[in-house]
Amino acid sequence: MSSKNNSQQSKPDADSGNNGTTADEDILSIQSSIEQVAASQDRPQTTRTRAGFNSISDALGNLRSRLHQAHQQPPRQRSSVHRSSFLQRLQDRLNVLDTAHTSRTPLHVMESRRSVPNLMMNETEENKSNDKERRQTAASAPPLNASAVIFRVDAREAAHHESSIDRSTISDGRPTLQRRRSSVLFASRIVANRSIMEAASNIMLASGGDGANTSRRDLLGDRGLSSTGSLRDFEMHVHPSVSRRMLSPIVDSDRSSETTSAMDDTAMDEEEEVAMEVEPIEDEVIDTNNKLYSWGKGHQSLHDDSDDRIPALDQDERSVAQLMQVSSRLESKSILAVATGQHHSACATSRGALYVAGKNIHGCVDPNSPEGEVISRPMLLDCIGHVRVLQVSCGYDHTAVISSNGSVLTWGSNAHGQLGHRVNGTQKVQHTDYQGPTNCRPTGMALGKGRRASSVDCGTNYTLVLTQYMSLLACGIPSISGHRDASNWGMPQEIPALVGLPLVGISAGDMHAAVVTAHGTAFIWGENHTGCCARDFPKTLTLPVPVKAPSPSSQSGSNGNSMVSDDIAISDVACGLEHTVFVTRSGDLLVCGSNNCGQLGIATSKIQSTSTLMSVHHPKGGSFVSVEAGNGHSLVLDTAGDLWGTNTNGLQCILEGKSVLVITAGGDDNCIAITSSPTGVKSLQRQFSMEMPEETESIVDAVDNLLDEMGSDDVSQKHAGQEIAKKSEELLRHPPVLNLILNPMKLETMFDRILCDSDVATRQTIANAIERGIKLGLESLRGSRMIYPEAVRCLLSYITFFEIRRDDEIVFDVRGEAIFLFCDTLLGIPFEGYRALHDFATNLYSSKLFVKMLVRPLLLTLNACLKYTVDENEVQHFASRQAVPVIVAVLSWLHAMSEEAGLAKPTDFYSDGVSEINVETLFGDLYNMKKASPHEKSRNFFLCAHPFLLSPGCKRNLLQMESQVEMFKAMMGDVNFSANSDEIKVDPFNELEIEREHLVEQTLEKIRKADPKDIRKRLRVSFKGEEGIDAGGVTKEFFQLLSEELFDVQSGLWSDKYGEEINWFNSDNTWDENGYELIGVLFGLALYNSVLLDVHFPMAVYRKILGLPLGLEDIIDKELQRGLKQLLNYEGDDVEDIFCLTFELAWMEMGEERRLQLKPDGANISVTNDNREEYVLRYVRWILVDSIQSQWDAFQKGVMRVMEDSSLDLFLPEELELLVVGIPELDFAALEVNTKYEGGYDKDSHVVKNFWIFAKNAAPEAQVKLLKFAAASTKAPIGGLGKMDFIIQRAGPDSPNLPTSHTCFNTLLLPDYGSDFEKLTRLLGRAILECEGFGLE
């Protein structure tokens, strides 16, 4: 029904009334004025001007005030009932006008969807019948196909001035719309055509976005509507079975996210804005509404008037609640989000509409309204177009909202770049002088590709945005958002110190800001003049710093609460003008800053300000859960839903028993709260869909669920694999999300399942996604300053995913780009980051996990990078050799960490790829490293500078090659040229002819007299009277026999304190220092000539040879070692009385008592708690160093005569021991695998099989003798018998001859005894027991 008819038919109803009474003249005047406004409101929107719009706003405000006064006037006695009813209908009529005006919707359109009757209509039986019929029709209508999901219902009338609504029903009982075109948008065009167009031919399908024209022509030809058209409000054109709750903003699937961002960043011009009907639809909320409470400054809050509402200190709670409850147009709305600032407030409804009120400073309320205009009544903001608002925040003179698709719209002042808009022409300006524009229209903030906001908070001149994946963007004043290039002035950017942190909460105060991580750490920065950053100095924090727990020695806070001393875990934070309030997970408050108004929850009489955190407990013993702060006040919500505020007396309960859900505070005493609905639903529910997840789920759990659901058929496995790949990439490309994983075992389990529970194609898909995710994630960390533990943890997690290389069937990071980027990122973090990673690796990773998740993936990657191919020109080509130096650098860091904490064995770091490199290539690297200057070493990479990667066998080969080079140099240095005969004489050997009967004496004598240059030649030994050519076997037997005598305890050179199994220097032998030197020379000759010795040095000797430090663990006497450890570990404070020790040692030797002062006057110095470490240090030093100093110096001098400038420093002490004495364990099964056969034998020959049966089952003593007989050694070389070359050669047919051997070549000459096992056992056993000496070899 048109507004003109309404006006004509309303007056008679007022005059007569239902009871025959008449209304007051002022009421009739209000009625007339309302209809005049209605007539002007129903004009076509395109004919309206801004001045006309404002005049209608003023008229509606005046009418509301007059109607309010009419309600206050006392009624006549006879007409009180009718008068009250009539006033209520006027109020409803005015509400319809106001809603139509603020939403810029034609009045007849608003009336068509409003169930409120006009002034002359009463509910009749016909109306009830029609409504009942409509409900029955909707219930009986066939349900839509599940795939037909409605995205948005739009309509635009063809001619406003001719349109009318015909409420008659068509054959199916549903109302139709005459002379009106509308559009209903579905996700599926097919379902839309079947479900909509067949039911109502006048409804036309259209789609929004860039693909709109194509979609419309596909279905409707040229009848498609403009994507900007909108008559959203006719739900009667939607299928009756479709609930309006399904309606939500449209997203065209053909439109990319970049296009969406570009559209959001483009402001509409005024003509388009006037023509467009504002989304979302604001009509009756289906569910019972939440309650809204607002108090503070009238023109800044949501009171719907200009009165200040400040609760008195002595006012009871019921009166306070009545004072604060909002009774206005917002009372009929279900509020989803609220915000208040210094000059204005805003709220978003459950359907995404935004209402604003306050003083329009620089356009912060409505850029289309005059500067400084006070909007005391919340009005629907229409300039944001179709945006559905999820969250809103109010700054000093700007406003920001988050839309349903995760974009951020900002408007108001951009003087300091706080809106995050790109401003052209800033390249040539100075940051200190430039001021951005004001009165900016709502425009999308440039968050960057793929970013969506989950939270926004506005400070005075800056804005903070928390993205969906826990990163922070900031724009505005440099003290908060940081400095940037002129070309990026005002653009949002990440704060380098916060990159990587899993942020879950943000708070923007006046000139300081704070964030909270998922693990409970708070970071704060900005102005700190009042101590609001929880520290005394500096007065300005340019970088975010963590909030530290204070010491327990502080003064009491409110209610006798003392300051916190335990580690704090923060769940929420609020920054005010000059104060900060934290909520801990335990439910307490931590406060700091100014307390001039009691905003810290502590009485002002107790403290005026504090720069150290003070704890405030719940006055009733409850727990706080959230907090908001204004200039000089704070609001705190507890778990019971009660709301607490601050005043000069401390904390006071403001709303009790109201089940408060959302709070906000800002400006001077401005506060807003949302309580749960009377139905008891304690949550805020959206009535529109979102284009992004509401919260970040546990991606690891999601992957586990997908692995559980992975079916056996190819289709389900492929689908699950694609989802796993997507989740894995999502996890890796966002370091803050990866930092949520605290337990490395959880990540290890997930990764193992990915590699084991899928086929090759699925694993390849996942591997590709992992590679992309790692690269994108690491790229996001570039330029960041990763100094905080929670930010760097992800770097350890990234290492695990490189273990995917263990799967030889998939291709991963072929060019090494991902691993290079990772290592480069890790090596570039500051010292604080390294220290944090060190703590994580040593505390969170067990030895097993440390090797599996950190060391092995890098070794696998290193091995892959070292692989090469050789072309036809014998040129080596490496796929990703450039990554080798950085991988080795990271492994060096892990190796140092492992040595310090004992997390891994040396064998865990051996690289097969390095050991497989040609020994000549490695020796070239070693040679270049040794001759390089310190400067050259710092600038160039040498693989041999990291010997922990080399296996003992690889190091042995390098040492052998180095010795061969030195032997060649020594030989060439002894070349003699005869001028007479023109001959060059070269003697390449150091000849040593010895009699077996005088082995030791002659050997020592010859070494003493040997020329130093001959010592470094190749040693060749011969025994007098024996025919044999030394090709290595004679030398091996020579050293074996020499070891048995030289290292015998009975020789007097070695101490007998530790038995015959340990050779330790005899400190009492001061008469034979030359003997120690000669033994050192023989020791060096054995190393130089790659011969094993039968010596039993403790590990301390090898550490001393390598120049490594010694400690308590190197003490040979285990009882003494245990006693000294007990002294160090004793926890009592009475060491002097319990142990009764002094710095004097006493012992018996050859019947005499001997004493030694560990320090001057040591006999009179008692060992106490304070000096016991010094005592142990001096004791250990005396035993391992001082007591044998002269003997050791002589021995070391002899070793260095041969091994000077050698590369012994490549070896670890344990590896050097293996090099000297070999491996005592003899694995003949491994030797069998590595054995070669000659002379007609093979592994299946009968005699060969019998030989291995004998060798494997012989007693250990017999095995040692067998090895000595065949290879002139009693122990296996480095790597075990499996690394030793061994040959079994046929020595003729079956005969009674004993087996023989060529020990120089590790060759056993075995006659063909056939299958006679007993004969082989008898003859071979006799040979290894009785044979000694050499024949001709």
mmCIF file of C-alpha atoms in Angstrom, residues 1004-1150:
data_model
loop_
_atom_site.group_PDB
_atom_site.id
_atom_site.type_symbol
_atom_site.label_atom_id
_atom_site.label_comp_id
_atom_site.label_asym_id
_atom_site.label_seq_id
_atom_site.Cartn_x
_atom_site.Cartn_y
_atom_site.Cartn_z
ATOM 1 C CA LEU A 1004 115.911 -48.704 19.328
ATOM 2 C CA GLU A 1005 119.559 -48.366 18.402
ATOM 3 C CA LYS A 1006 118.846 -48.007 14.697
ATOM 4 C CA ILE A 1007 116.111 -45.454 15.297
ATOM 5 C CA ARG A 1008 118.384 -43.463 17.570
ATOM 6 C CA LYS A 1009 121.026 -43.273 14.854
ATOM 7 C CA ALA A 1010 118.643 -42.779 11.929
ATOM 8 C CA ASP A 1011 118.885 -39.676 9.777
ATOM 9 C CA PRO A 1012 115.772 -37.486 10.304
ATOM 10 C CA LYS A 1013 115.108 -37.421 6.551
ATOM 11 C CA ASP A 1014 115.145 -41.237 6.462
ATOM 12 C CA ILE A 1015 112.565 -41.493 9.207
ATOM 13 C CA ARG A 1016 109.899 -40.071 6.864
ATOM 14 C CA LYS A 1017 110.636 -42.517 4.061
ATOM 15 C CA ARG A 1018 108.640 -45.674 3.597
ATOM 16 C CA LEU A 1019 109.701 -48.259 6.184
ATOM 17 C CA ARG A 1020 110.914 -51.604 4.898
ATOM 18 C CA VAL A 1021 111.775 -54.288 7.453
ATOM 19 C CA SER A 1022 113.688 -57.512 7.025
ATOM 20 C CA PHE A 1023 114.637 -60.177 9.507
ATOM 21 C CA LYS A 1024 118.158 -61.491 9.241
ATOM 22 C CA GLY A 1025 118.286 -65.053 8.042
ATOM 23 C CA GLU A 1026 114.817 -65.004 6.550
ATOM 24 C CA GLU A 1027 114.054 -64.791 2.889
ATOM 25 C CA GLY A 1028 111.185 -62.413 2.464
ATOM 26 C CA ILE A 1029 110.419 -59.276 0.583
ATOM 27 C CA ASP A 1030 108.548 -56.734 2.669
ATOM 28 C CA ALA A 1031 105.452 -55.626 0.813
ATOM 29 C CA GLY A 1032 103.742 -54.769 4.079
ATOM 30 C CA GLY A 1033 103.381 -58.113 5.779
ATOM 31 C CA VAL A 1034 106.846 -58.154 7.361
ATOM 32 C CA THR A 1035 106.335 -54.644 8.668
ATOM 33 C CA LYS A 1036 103.021 -55.619 10.234
ATOM 34 C CA GLU A 1037 104.613 -58.588 12.024
ATOM 35 C CA PHE A 1038 107.554 -56.429 13.080
ATOM 36 C CA PHE A 1039 105.310 -53.934 14.864
ATOM 37 C CA GLN A 1040 103.210 -56.738 16.297
ATOM 38 C CA LEU A 1041 106.253 -58.362 17.891
ATOM 39 C CA LEU A 1042 107.675 -55.025 18.969
ATOM 40 C CA SER A 1043 104.408 -54.037 20.674
ATOM 41 C CA GLU A 1044 104.416 -57.175 22.814
ATOM 42 C CA GLU A 1045 107.766 -56.205 24.344
ATOM 43 C CA LEU A 1046 107.812 -52.404 24.339
ATOM 44 C CA PHE A 1047 104.380 -52.033 25.915
ATOM 45 C CA ASP A 1048 104.861 -54.737 28.501
ATOM 46 C CA VAL A 1049 104.341 -53.423 32.040
ATOM 47 C CA GLN A 1050 107.463 -55.287 33.112
ATOM 48 C CA SER A 1051 109.566 -52.968 30.940
ATOM 49 C CA GLY A 1052 109.466 -50.304 33.642
ATOM 50 C CA LEU A 1053 108.173 -47.684 31.250
ATOM 51 C CA TRP A 1054 104.568 -48.150 32.258
ATOM 52 C CA SER A 1055 102.824 -47.917 35.600
ATOM 53 C CA ASP A 1056 101.617 -51.121 37.217
ATOM 54 C CA LYS A 1057 98.893 -49.379 39.217
ATOM 55 C CA TYR A 1058 96.229 -50.177 36.694
ATOM 56 C CA GLY A 1059 97.170 -53.733 35.749
ATOM 57 C CA GLU A 1060 98.562 -55.160 32.549
ATOM 58 C CA GLU A 1061 95.651 -54.084 30.389
ATOM 59 C CA ILE A 1062 96.426 -50.346 30.555
ATOM 60 C CA ASN A 1063 99.605 -48.634 29.463
ATOM 61 C CA TRP A 1064 100.053 -45.459 31.488
ATOM 62 C CA PHE A 1065 103.291 -43.582 31.898
ATOM 63 C CA ASN A 1066 105.366 -44.494 34.941
ATOM 64 C CA SER A 1067 105.873 -41.219 36.778
ATOM 65 C CA ASP A 1068 108.769 -42.756 38.776
ATOM 66 C CA ASN A 1069 110.778 -43.587 35.649
ATOM 67 C CA THR A 1070 113.002 -40.572 35.381
ATOM 68 C CA TRP A 1071 116.081 -42.387 34.109
ATOM 69 C CA ASP A 1072 114.944 -43.412 30.637
ATOM 70 C CA GLU A 1073 113.405 -40.413 28.926
ATOM 71 C CA ASN A 1074 115.125 -41.433 25.695
ATOM 72 C CA GLY A 1075 113.204 -44.663 25.846
ATOM 73 C CA TYR A 1076 109.929 -42.751 25.815
ATOM 74 C CA GLU A 1077 111.127 -40.728 22.860
ATOM 75 C CA LEU A 1078 112.028 -43.849 20.910
ATOM 76 C CA ILE A 1079 108.671 -45.388 21.730
ATOM 77 C CA GLY A 1080 107.076 -42.188 20.463
ATOM 78 C CA VAL A 1081 109.002 -42.526 17.201
ATOM 79 C CA LEU A 1082 107.836 -46.132 16.797
ATOM 80 C CA PHE A 1083 104.293 -45.064 17.577
ATOM 81 C CA GLY A 1084 104.545 -42.390 14.895
ATOM 82 C CA LEU A 1085 106.089 -44.813 12.399
ATOM 83 C CA ALA A 1086 103.153 -47.188 12.879
ATOM 84 C CA LEU A 1087 100.705 -44.377 12.100
ATOM 85 C CA TYR A 1088 102.860 -43.141 9.238
ATOM 86 C CA ASN A 1089 103.042 -46.573 7.631
ATOM 87 C CA SER A 1090 99.418 -47.530 8.387
ATOM 88 C CA VAL A 1091 100.296 -50.415 10.679
ATOM 89 C CA LEU A 1092 98.329 -51.492 13.739
ATOM 90 C CA LEU A 1093 99.929 -51.663 17.196
ATOM 91 C CA ASP A 1094 99.054 -53.916 20.088
ATOM 92 C CA VAL A 1095 98.994 -51.123 22.661
ATOM 93 C CA HIS A 1096 96.543 -50.404 25.472
ATOM 94 C CA PHE A 1097 96.618 -46.662 25.968
ATOM 95 C CA PRO A 1098 93.692 -45.101 27.861
ATOM 96 C CA MET A 1099 91.618 -42.493 26.027
ATOM 97 C CA ALA A 1100 93.475 -39.715 27.877
ATOM 98 C CA VAL A 1101 96.621 -40.477 25.831
ATOM 99 C CA TYR A 1102 94.831 -39.990 22.535
ATOM 100 C CA ARG A 1103 93.244 -36.784 23.789
ATOM 101 C CA LYS A 1104 96.692 -35.512 24.780
ATOM 102 C CA ILE A 1105 98.097 -36.408 21.361
ATOM 103 C CA LEU A 1106 95.324 -34.391 19.709
ATOM 104 C CA GLY A 1107 95.763 -31.498 22.145
ATOM 105 C CA LEU A 1108 92.258 -31.788 23.582
ATOM 106 C CA PRO A 1109 91.435 -30.797 27.172
ATOM 107 C CA LEU A 1110 91.246 -33.417 29.887
ATOM 108 C CA GLY A 1111 88.751 -33.758 32.690
ATOM 109 C CA LEU A 1112 87.512 -35.890 35.525
ATOM 110 C CA GLU A 1113 86.085 -38.413 33.059
ATOM 111 C CA ASP A 1114 89.639 -39.198 31.859
ATOM 112 C CA ILE A 1115 90.833 -40.387 35.271
ATOM 113 C CA ILE A 1116 91.938 -44.003 34.888
ATOM 114 C CA ASP A 1117 91.316 -45.060 38.476
ATOM 115 C CA LYS A 1118 87.539 -45.549 38.544
ATOM 116 C CA GLU A 1119 87.361 -45.592 42.339
ATOM 117 C CA LEU A 1120 89.143 -42.253 42.531
ATOM 118 C CA GLN A 1121 86.905 -40.891 39.774
ATOM 119 C CA ARG A 1122 83.801 -41.978 41.664
ATOM 120 C CA GLY A 1123 85.033 -40.414 44.903
ATOM 121 C CA LEU A 1124 85.785 -37.069 43.283
ATOM 122 C CA LYS A 1125 82.325 -37.045 41.657
ATOM 123 C CA GLN A 1126 80.748 -37.658 45.053
ATOM 124 C CA LEU A 1127 82.658 -34.704 46.417
ATOM 125 C CA LEU A 1128 81.376 -32.449 43.619
ATOM 126 C CA ASN A 1129 77.791 -33.693 43.830
ATOM 127 C CA TYR A 1130 77.459 -33.555 47.595
ATOM 128 C CA GLU A 1131 74.522 -31.263 48.410
ATOM 129 C CA GLY A 1132 75.228 -30.535 52.031
ATOM 130 C CA ASP A 1133 77.051 -27.472 53.321
ATOM 131 C CA ASP A 1134 79.422 -29.455 55.574
ATOM 132 C CA VAL A 1135 81.941 -30.762 53.043
ATOM 133 C CA GLU A 1136 84.828 -29.921 55.351
ATOM 134 C CA ASP A 1137 83.440 -32.045 58.182
ATOM 135 C CA ILE A 1138 82.264 -34.961 56.051
ATOM 136 C CA PHE A 1139 85.215 -35.457 53.665
ATOM 137 C CA CYS A 1140 88.040 -34.135 55.868
ATOM 138 C CA LEU A 1141 90.284 -33.280 52.924
ATOM 139 C CA THR A 1142 93.046 -30.756 52.433
ATOM 140 C CA PHE A 1143 94.977 -29.571 49.376
ATOM 141 C CA GLU A 1144 97.664 -32.131 50.145
ATOM 142 C CA LEU A 1145 97.915 -35.627 48.638
ATOM 143 C CA ALA A 1146 99.499 -38.548 50.471
ATOM 144 C CA TRP A 1147 100.208 -42.101 49.236
ATOM 145 C CA MET A 1148 102.457 -45.053 49.897
ATOM 146 C CA GLU A 1149 105.127 -46.032 47.396
ATOM 147 C CA MET A 1150 107.709 -48.768 47.934
#
